[in-house]
mmCIF file of C-alpha atoms and ligand atoms in Angstrom:
data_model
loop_
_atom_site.group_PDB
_atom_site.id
_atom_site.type_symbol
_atom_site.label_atom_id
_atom_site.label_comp_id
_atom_site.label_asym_id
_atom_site.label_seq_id
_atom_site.Cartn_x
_atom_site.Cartn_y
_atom_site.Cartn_z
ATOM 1 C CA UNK A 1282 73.430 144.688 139.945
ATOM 2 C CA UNK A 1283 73.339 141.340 141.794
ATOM 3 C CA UNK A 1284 72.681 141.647 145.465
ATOM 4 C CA UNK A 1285 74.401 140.769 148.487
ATOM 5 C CA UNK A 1286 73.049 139.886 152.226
ATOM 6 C CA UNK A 1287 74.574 139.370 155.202
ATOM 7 C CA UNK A 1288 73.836 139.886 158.700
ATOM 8 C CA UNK A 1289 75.785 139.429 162.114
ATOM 9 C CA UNK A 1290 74.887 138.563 165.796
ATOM 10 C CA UNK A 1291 74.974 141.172 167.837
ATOM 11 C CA UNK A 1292 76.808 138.983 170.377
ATOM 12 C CA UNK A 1293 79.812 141.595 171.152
ATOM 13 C CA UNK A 1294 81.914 144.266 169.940
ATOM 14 C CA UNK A 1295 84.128 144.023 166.784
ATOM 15 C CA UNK A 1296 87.158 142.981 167.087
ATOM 16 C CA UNK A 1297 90.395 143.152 164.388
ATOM 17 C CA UNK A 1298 89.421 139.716 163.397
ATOM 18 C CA UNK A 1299 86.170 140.700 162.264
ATOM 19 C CA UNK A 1300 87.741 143.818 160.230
ATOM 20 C CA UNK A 1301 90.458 140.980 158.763
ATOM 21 C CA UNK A 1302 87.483 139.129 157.695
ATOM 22 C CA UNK A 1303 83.999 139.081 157.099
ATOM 23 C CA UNK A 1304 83.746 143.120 157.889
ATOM 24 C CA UNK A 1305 86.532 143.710 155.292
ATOM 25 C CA UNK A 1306 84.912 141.674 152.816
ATOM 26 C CA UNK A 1307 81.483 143.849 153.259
ATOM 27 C CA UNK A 1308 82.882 146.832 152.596
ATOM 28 C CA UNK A 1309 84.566 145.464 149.648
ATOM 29 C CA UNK A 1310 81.483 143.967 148.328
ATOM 30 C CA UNK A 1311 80.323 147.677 148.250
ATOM 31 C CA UNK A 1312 81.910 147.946 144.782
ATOM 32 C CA UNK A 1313 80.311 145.630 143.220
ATOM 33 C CA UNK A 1314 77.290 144.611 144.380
ATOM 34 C CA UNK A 1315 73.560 146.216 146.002
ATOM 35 C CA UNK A 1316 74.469 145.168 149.716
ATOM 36 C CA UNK A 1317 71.754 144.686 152.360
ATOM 37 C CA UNK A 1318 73.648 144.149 155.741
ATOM 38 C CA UNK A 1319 71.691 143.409 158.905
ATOM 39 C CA UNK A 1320 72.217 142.842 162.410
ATOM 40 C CA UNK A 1321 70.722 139.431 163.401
ATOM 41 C CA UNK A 1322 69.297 140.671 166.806
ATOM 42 C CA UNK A 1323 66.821 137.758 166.769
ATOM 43 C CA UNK A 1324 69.515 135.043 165.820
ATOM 44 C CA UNK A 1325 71.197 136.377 168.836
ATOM 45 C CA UNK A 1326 68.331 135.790 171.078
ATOM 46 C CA UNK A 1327 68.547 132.204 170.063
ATOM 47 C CA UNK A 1328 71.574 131.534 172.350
ATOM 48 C CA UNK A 1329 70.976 135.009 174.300
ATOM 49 C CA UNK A 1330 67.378 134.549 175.436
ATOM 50 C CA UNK A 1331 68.137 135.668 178.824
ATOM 51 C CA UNK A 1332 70.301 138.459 178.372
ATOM 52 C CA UNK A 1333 68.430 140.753 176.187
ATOM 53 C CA UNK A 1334 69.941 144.023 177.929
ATOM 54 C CA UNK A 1335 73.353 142.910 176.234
ATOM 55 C CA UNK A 1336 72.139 142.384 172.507
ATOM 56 C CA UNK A 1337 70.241 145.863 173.035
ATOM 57 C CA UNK A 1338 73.741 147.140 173.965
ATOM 58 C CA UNK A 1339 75.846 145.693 171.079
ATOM 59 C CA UNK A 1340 73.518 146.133 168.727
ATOM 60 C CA UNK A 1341 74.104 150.000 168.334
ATOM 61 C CA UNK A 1342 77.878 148.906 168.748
ATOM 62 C CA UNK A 1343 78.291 147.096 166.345
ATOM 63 C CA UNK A 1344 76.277 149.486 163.786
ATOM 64 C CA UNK A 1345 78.940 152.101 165.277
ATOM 65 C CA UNK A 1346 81.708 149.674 164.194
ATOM 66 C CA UNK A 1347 80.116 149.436 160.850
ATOM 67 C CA UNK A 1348 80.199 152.557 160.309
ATOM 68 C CA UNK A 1349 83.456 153.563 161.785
ATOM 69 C CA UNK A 1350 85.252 150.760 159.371
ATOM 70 C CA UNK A 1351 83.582 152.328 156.129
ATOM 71 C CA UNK A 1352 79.975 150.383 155.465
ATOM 72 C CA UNK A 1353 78.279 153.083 153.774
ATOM 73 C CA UNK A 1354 74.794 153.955 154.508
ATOM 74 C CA UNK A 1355 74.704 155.822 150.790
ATOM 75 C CA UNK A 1356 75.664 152.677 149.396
ATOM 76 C CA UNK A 1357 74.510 149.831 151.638
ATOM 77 C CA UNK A 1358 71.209 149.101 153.660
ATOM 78 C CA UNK A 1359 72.008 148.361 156.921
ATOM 79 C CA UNK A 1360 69.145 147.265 159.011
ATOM 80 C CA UNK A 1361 67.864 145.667 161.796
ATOM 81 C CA UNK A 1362 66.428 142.045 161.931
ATOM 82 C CA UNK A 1363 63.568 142.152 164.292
ATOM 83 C CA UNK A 1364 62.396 145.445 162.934
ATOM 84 C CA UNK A 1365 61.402 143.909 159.842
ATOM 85 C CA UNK A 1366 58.378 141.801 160.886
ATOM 86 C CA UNK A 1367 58.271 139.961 157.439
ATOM 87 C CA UNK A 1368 61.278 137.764 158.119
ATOM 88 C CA UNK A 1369 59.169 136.222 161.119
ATOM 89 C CA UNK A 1370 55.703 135.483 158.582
ATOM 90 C CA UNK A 1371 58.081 134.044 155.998
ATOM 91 C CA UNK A 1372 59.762 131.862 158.317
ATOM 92 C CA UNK A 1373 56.127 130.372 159.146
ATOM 93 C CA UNK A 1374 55.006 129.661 156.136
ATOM 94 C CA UNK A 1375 58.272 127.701 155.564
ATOM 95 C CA UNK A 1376 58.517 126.163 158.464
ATOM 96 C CA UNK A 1377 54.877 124.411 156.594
ATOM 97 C CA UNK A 1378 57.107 122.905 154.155
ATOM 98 C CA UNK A 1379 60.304 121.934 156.090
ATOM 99 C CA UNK A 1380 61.068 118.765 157.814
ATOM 100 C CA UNK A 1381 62.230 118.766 161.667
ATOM 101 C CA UNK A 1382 64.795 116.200 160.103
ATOM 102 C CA UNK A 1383 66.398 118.623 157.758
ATOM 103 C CA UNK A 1384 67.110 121.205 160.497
ATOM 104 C CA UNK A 1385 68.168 118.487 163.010
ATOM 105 C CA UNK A 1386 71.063 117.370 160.627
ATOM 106 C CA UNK A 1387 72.178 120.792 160.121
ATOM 107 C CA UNK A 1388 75.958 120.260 161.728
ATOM 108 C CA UNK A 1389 75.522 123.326 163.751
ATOM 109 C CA UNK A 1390 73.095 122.488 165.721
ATOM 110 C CA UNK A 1391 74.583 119.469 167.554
ATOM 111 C CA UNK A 1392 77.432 121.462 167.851
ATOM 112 C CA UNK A 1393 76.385 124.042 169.806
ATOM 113 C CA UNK A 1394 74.164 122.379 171.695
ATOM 114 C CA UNK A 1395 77.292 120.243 172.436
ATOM 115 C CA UNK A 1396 79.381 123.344 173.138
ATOM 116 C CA UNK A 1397 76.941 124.982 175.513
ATOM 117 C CA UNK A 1398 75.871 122.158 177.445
ATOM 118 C CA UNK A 1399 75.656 124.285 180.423
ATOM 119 C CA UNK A 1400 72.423 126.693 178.414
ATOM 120 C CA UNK A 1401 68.673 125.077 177.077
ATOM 121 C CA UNK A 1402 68.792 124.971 173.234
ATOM 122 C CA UNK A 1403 66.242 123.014 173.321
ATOM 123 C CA UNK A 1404 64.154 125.351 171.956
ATOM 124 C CA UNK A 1405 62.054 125.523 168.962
ATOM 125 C CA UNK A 1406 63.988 128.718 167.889
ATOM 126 C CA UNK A 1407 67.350 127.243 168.141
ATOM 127 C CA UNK A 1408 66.351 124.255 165.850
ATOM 128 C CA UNK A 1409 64.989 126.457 163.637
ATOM 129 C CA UNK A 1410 67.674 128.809 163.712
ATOM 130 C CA UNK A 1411 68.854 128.349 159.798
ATOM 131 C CA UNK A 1412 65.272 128.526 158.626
ATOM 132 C CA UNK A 1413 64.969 131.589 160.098
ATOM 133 C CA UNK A 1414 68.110 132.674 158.250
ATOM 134 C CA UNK A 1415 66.958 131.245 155.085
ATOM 135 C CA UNK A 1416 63.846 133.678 155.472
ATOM 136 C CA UNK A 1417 66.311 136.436 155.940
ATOM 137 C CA UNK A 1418 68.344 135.853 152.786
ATOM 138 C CA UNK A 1419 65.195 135.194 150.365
ATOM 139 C CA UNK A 1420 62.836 138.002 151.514
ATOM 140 C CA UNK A 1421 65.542 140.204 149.608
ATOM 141 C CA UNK A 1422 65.853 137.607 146.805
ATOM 142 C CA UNK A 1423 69.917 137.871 147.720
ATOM 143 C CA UNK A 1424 72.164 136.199 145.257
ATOM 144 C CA UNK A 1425 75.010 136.105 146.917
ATOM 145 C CA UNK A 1426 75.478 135.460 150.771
ATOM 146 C CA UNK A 1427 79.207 136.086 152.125
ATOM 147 C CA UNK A 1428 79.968 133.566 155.007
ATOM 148 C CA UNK A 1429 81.971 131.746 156.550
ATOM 149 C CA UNK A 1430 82.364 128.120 156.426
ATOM 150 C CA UNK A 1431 81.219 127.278 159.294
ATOM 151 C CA UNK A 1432 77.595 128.932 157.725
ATOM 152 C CA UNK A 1433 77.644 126.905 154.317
ATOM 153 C CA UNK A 1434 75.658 123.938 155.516
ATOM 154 C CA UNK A 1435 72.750 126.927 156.505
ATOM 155 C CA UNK A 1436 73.028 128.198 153.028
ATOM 156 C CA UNK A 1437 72.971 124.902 151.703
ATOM 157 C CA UNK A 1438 69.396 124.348 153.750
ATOM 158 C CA UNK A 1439 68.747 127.684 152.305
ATOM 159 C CA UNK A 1440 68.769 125.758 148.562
ATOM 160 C CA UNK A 1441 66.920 122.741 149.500
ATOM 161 C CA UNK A 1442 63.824 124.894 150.611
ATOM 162 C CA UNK A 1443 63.641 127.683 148.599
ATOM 163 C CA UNK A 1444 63.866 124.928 145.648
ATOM 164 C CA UNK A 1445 61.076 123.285 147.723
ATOM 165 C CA UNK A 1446 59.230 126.190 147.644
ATOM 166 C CA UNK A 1447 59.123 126.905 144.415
ATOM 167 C CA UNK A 1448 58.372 123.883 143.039
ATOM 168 C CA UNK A 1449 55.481 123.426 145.306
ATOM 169 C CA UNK A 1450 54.068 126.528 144.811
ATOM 170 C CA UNK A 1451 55.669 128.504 141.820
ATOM 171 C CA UNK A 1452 53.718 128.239 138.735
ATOM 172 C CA UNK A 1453 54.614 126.730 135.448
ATOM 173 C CA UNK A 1454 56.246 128.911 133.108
ATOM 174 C CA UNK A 1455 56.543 132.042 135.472
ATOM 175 C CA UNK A 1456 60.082 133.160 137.169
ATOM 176 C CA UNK A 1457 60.177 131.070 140.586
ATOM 177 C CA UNK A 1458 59.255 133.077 143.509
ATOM 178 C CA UNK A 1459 62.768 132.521 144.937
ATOM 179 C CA UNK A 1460 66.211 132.689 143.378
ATOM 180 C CA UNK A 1461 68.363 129.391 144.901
ATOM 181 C CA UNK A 1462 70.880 131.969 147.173
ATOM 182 C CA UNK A 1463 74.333 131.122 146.319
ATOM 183 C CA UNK A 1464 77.215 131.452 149.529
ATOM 184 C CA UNK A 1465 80.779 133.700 148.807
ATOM 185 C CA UNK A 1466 82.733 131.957 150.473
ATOM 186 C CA UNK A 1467 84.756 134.202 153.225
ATOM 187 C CA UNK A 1468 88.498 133.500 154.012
ATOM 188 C CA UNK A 1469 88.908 133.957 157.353
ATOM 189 C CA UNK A 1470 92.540 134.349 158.418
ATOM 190 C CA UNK A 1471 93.596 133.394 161.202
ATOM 191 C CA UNK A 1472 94.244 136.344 163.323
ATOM 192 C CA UNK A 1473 95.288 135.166 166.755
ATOM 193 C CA UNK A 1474 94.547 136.875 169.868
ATOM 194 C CA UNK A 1475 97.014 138.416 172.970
ATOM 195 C CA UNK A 1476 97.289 134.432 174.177
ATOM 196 C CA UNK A 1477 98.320 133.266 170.901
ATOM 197 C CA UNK A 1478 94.653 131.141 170.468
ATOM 198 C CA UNK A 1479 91.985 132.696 167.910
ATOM 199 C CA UNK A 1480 90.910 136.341 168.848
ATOM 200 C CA UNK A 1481 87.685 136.177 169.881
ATOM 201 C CA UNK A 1482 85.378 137.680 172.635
ATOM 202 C CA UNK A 1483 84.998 134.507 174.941
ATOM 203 C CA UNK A 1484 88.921 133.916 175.457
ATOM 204 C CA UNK A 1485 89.093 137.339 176.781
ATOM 205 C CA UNK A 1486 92.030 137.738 174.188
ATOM 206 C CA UNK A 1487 90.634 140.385 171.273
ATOM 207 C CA UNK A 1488 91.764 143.665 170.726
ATOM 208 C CA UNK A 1489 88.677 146.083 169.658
ATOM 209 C CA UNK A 1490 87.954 148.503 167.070
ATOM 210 C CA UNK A 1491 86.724 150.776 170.245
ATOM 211 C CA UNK A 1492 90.052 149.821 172.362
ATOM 212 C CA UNK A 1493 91.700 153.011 172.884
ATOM 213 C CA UNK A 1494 95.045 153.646 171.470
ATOM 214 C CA UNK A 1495 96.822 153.253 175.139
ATOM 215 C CA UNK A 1496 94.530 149.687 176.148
ATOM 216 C CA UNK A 1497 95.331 148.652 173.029
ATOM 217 C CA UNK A 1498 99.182 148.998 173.891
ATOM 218 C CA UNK A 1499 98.652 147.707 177.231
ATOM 219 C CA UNK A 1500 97.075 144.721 175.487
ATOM 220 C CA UNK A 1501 100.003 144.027 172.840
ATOM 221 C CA UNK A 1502 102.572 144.831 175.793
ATOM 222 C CA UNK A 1503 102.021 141.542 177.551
ATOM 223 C CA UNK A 1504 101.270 139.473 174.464
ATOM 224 C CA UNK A 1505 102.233 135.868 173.931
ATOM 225 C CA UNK A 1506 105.667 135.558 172.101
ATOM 226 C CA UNK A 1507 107.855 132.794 170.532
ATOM 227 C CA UNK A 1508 107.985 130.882 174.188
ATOM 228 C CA UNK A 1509 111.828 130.061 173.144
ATOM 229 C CA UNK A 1510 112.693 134.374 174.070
ATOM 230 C CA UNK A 1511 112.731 134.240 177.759
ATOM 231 C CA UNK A 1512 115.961 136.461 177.874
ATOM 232 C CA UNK A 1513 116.281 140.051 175.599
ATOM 233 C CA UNK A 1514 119.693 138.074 174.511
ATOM 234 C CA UNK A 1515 117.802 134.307 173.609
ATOM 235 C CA UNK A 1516 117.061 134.466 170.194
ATOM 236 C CA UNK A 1517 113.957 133.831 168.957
ATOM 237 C CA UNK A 1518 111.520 132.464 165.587
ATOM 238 C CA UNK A 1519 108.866 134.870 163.997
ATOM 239 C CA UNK A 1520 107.169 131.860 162.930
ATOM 240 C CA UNK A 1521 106.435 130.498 166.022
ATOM 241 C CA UNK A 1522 105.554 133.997 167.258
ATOM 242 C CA UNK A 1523 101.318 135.612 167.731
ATOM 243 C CA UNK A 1524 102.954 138.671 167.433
ATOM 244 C CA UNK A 1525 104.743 138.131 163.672
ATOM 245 C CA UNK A 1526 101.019 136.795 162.495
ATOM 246 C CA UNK A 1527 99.808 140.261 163.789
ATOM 247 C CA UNK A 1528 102.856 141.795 162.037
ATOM 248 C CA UNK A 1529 101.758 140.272 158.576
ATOM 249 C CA UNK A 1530 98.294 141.876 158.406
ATOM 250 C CA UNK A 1531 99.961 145.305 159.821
ATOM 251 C CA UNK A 1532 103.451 145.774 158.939
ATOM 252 C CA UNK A 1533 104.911 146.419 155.308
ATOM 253 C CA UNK A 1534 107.113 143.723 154.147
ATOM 254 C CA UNK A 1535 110.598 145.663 154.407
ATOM 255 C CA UNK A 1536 110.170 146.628 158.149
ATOM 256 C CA UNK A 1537 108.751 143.520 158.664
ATOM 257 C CA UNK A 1538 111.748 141.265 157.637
ATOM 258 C CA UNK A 1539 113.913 143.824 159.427
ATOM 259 C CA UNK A 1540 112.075 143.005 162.779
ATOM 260 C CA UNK A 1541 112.320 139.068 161.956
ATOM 261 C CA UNK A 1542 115.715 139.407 161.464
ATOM 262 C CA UNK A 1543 116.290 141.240 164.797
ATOM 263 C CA UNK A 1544 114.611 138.559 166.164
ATOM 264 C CA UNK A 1545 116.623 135.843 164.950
ATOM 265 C CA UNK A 1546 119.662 137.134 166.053
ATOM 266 C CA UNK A 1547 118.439 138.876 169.455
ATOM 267 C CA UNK A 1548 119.135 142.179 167.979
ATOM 268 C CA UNK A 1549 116.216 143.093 169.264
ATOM 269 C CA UNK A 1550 113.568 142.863 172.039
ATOM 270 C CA UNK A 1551 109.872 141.731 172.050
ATOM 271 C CA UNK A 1552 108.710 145.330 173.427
ATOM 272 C CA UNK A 1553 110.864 146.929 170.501
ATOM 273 C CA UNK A 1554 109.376 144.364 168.180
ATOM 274 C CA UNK A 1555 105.941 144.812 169.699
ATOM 275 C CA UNK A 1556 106.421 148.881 169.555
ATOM 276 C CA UNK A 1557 106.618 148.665 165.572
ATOM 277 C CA UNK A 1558 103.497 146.413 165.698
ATOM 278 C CA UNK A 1559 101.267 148.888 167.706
ATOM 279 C CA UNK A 1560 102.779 151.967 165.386
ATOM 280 C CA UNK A 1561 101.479 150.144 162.254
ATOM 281 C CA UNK A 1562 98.447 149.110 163.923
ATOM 282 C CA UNK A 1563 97.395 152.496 164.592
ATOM 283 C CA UNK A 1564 97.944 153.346 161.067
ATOM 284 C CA UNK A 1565 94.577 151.219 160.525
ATOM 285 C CA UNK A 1566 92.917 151.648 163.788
ATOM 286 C CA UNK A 1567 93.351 155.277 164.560
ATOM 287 C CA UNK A 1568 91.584 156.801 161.720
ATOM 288 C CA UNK A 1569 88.599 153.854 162.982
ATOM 289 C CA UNK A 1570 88.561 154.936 166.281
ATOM 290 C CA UNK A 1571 87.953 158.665 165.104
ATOM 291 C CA UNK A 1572 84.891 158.194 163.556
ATOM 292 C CA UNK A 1573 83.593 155.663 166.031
ATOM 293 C CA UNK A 1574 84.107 158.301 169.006
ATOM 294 C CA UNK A 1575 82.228 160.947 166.472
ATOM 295 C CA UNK A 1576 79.390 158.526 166.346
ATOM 296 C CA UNK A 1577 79.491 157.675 169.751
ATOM 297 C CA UNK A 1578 78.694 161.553 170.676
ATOM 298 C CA UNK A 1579 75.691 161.149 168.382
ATOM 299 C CA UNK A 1580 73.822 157.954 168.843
ATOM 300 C CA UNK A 1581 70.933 159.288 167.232
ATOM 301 C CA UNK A 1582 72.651 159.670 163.969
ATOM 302 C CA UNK A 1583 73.280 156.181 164.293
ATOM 303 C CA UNK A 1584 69.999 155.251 165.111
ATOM 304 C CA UNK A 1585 68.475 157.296 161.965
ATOM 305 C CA UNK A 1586 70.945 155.550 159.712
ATOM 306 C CA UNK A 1587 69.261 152.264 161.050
ATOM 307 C CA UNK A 1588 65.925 153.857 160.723
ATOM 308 C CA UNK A 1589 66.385 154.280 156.999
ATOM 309 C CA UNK A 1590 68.109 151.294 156.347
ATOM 310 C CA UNK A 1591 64.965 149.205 157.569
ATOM 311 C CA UNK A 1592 62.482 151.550 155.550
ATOM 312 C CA UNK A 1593 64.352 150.357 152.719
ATOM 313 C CA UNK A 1594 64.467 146.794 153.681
ATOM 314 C CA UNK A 1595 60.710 147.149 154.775
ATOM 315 C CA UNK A 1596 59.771 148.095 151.700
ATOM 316 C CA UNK A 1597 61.535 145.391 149.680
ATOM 317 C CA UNK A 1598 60.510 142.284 151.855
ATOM 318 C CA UNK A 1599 56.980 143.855 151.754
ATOM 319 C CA UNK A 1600 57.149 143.379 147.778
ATOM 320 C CA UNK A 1601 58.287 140.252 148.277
ATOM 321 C CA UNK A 1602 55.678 138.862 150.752
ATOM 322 C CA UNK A 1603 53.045 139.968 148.468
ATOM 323 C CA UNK A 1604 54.230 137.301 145.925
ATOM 324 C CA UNK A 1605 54.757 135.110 148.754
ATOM 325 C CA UNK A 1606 51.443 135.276 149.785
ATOM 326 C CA UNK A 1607 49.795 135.301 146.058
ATOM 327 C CA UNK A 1608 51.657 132.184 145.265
ATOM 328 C CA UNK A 1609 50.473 130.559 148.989
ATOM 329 C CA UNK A 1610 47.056 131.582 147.589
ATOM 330 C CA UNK A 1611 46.257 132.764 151.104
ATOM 331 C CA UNK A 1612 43.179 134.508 150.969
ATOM 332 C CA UNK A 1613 43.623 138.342 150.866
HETATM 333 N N1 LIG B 1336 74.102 132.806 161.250
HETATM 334 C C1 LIG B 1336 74.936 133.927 160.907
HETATM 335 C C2 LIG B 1336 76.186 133.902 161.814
HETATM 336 O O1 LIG B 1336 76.146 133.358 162.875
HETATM 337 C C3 LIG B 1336 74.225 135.237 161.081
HETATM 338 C C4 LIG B 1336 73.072 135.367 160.136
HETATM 339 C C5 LIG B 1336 71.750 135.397 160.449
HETATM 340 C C6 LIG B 1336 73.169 135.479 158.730
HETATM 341 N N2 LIG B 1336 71.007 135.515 159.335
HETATM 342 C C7 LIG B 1336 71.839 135.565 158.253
HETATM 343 C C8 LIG B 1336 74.243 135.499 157.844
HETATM 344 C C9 LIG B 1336 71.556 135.682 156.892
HETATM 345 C C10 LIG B 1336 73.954 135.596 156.471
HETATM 346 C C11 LIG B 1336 72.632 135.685 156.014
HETATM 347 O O2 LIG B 1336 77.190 134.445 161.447
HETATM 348 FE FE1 SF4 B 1337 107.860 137.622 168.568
HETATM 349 FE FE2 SF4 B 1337 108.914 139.912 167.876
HETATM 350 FE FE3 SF4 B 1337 109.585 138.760 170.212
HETATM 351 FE FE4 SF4 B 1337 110.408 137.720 167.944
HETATM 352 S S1 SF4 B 1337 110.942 139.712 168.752
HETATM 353 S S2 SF4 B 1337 109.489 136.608 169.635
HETATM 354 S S3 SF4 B 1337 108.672 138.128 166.578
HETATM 355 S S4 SF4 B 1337 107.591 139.552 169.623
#
């Protein structure tokens, strides 16, 4: 089986645009491939260095989110970054062979930098930020990374050193040390939030897997709708409406169009219209938010599954470091 590796900042709790996307595209990657899944504690540190309480705090979260949504521990290794010294002695040695200039041309980092003028990035670890993620994907020899696009310049770096790598130190004839790790690209729809802009944590807009069922109503209650209804008798245009994009990823198509049309013609309300939404919403999240308030009671299951998951991972980048280090010819 080809295997699969992707990892996530513990940066906040998950949110229905994280179970639209990349979260629903791990669990399908269950079927087909070995999956190693990781929280990226250190990658969150990067940005986060001064609130380490909060990464402490989502990282168990977010494993409980995991779980609750249907990663399988029987299936999948799900593991934790900084437990796994190895990633930090393979970024080293390739930070040897990697020039400041490739990692300063990396889009991202401008970026963010740009985007959080207000924080110091100028650190060493931000800069290095995709190298360290290239150590994280080759340790396990992954073939297949599932990001979005915003990640495929870092798997692109990824390519360009590993191929480095091995032809500076692989030797003729042999298998390289590294297999070039290849991205799956992730659709990421685009699930809007209760203000109508993308859901995510920093808009104060997302609904969460760990909402309850009655704050997630009183969320969806006072949602943004087609700006045009300002009366119950104005009629109004699903397609200009957050609520209809929630609609499509919830609602079956039959009492879908029936709330359209009702809209169209002012047959009905936006509460009525956002009642059906919240019904079929529940349909997904209830069954979620059961197991994620079983785990919650027992944290230390939680913490055992992530226990395992990095004896497993241990062991693998362990096997891997040994080449590593043979093919480094550091003395050992
Ligand atoms: N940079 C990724 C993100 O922000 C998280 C990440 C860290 C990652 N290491 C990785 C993703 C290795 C895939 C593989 O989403
Ligand atoms: Fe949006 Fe529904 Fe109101 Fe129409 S009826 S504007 S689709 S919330």
């Amino acid at each position: 089986m080809k295997r699969v590796l992707s990892g996530m900042r513990p940066t906040g709790p998950l949110h229905i645009g994280h179970l639209l996307g990349a979260l629903g595209n791990w669990i399908g990657l269950q079927d087909q491939y070995e999956c190693f899944y990781f929280v990226a504690d250190w990658h969150a540190l990067s940005t986060m260095y001064d609130e380490p309480e909060s990464i402490e705090e989502f990282t168990i979260e977010i494993v409980m989110d995991w779980l609750s949504v249907g990663l399988d521990p029987e299936r999948s290794t799900l593991f934790l970054q900084s437990a796994i010294l190895e990633h930090a002695e393979l970024f080293v040695l390739l930070s040897m062979i990697t020039p400041l200039s490739w990692l300063e041309r990396v889009p991202s980092y401008k970026e963010v930098r740009q985007q959080m003028a207000h924080k110091e990035l100028g650190t060493l670890g931000f800069l290095g930020y995709p190298l360290l993620q290239t150590a994280d994907i080759i340790i396990y020899r992954a073939n297949f990374v599932p990001v979005g696009m915003d990640q495929l310049p870092h798997l692109e770096l990824s390519r360009e050193v590993v191929r480095r790598f091995n032809s500076m130190y692989g030797s003729e004839g042999s298998d390289p040390v590294f297999p070039e790790p290849m991205h799956l690209l992730t659709e990421a729809p685009k699930v809007p939030g209760t203000d109508g802009r993308k859901m995510s944590k920093s808009y104060n807009n997302a609904i969460y897997l760990k909402d309850p069922s009655d704050e997630v109503w009183e969320k969806l209650r006072p949602m943004v709708t087609d700006p045009a209804r300002i009366k119950r008798t104005d009629p109004g245009d699903p397609d200009k409406c957050p609520v209809f994009e929630l609609h499509v990823f919830f609602t079956p198509e039959e009492r879908r169009e029936e709330a359209a049309r009702g809209c169209r013609i002012a047959g009905i309300g936006c509460i009525d219209c956002k009642k059906i939404l919240f019904e079929e919403m529940e349909k997904t999240l209830s069954p979620i938010r059961e197991r994620r308030n079983k785990l919650a009671k027992h944290p230390d299951k939680v913490r055992q599954i992530l226990s395992d998951g990095n004896k497993k991972a241990q062991t693998e980048s362990a096997r891997t470091m040994k080449d590593v280090r043979r093919a480094i010819r550091l003395y050992q």
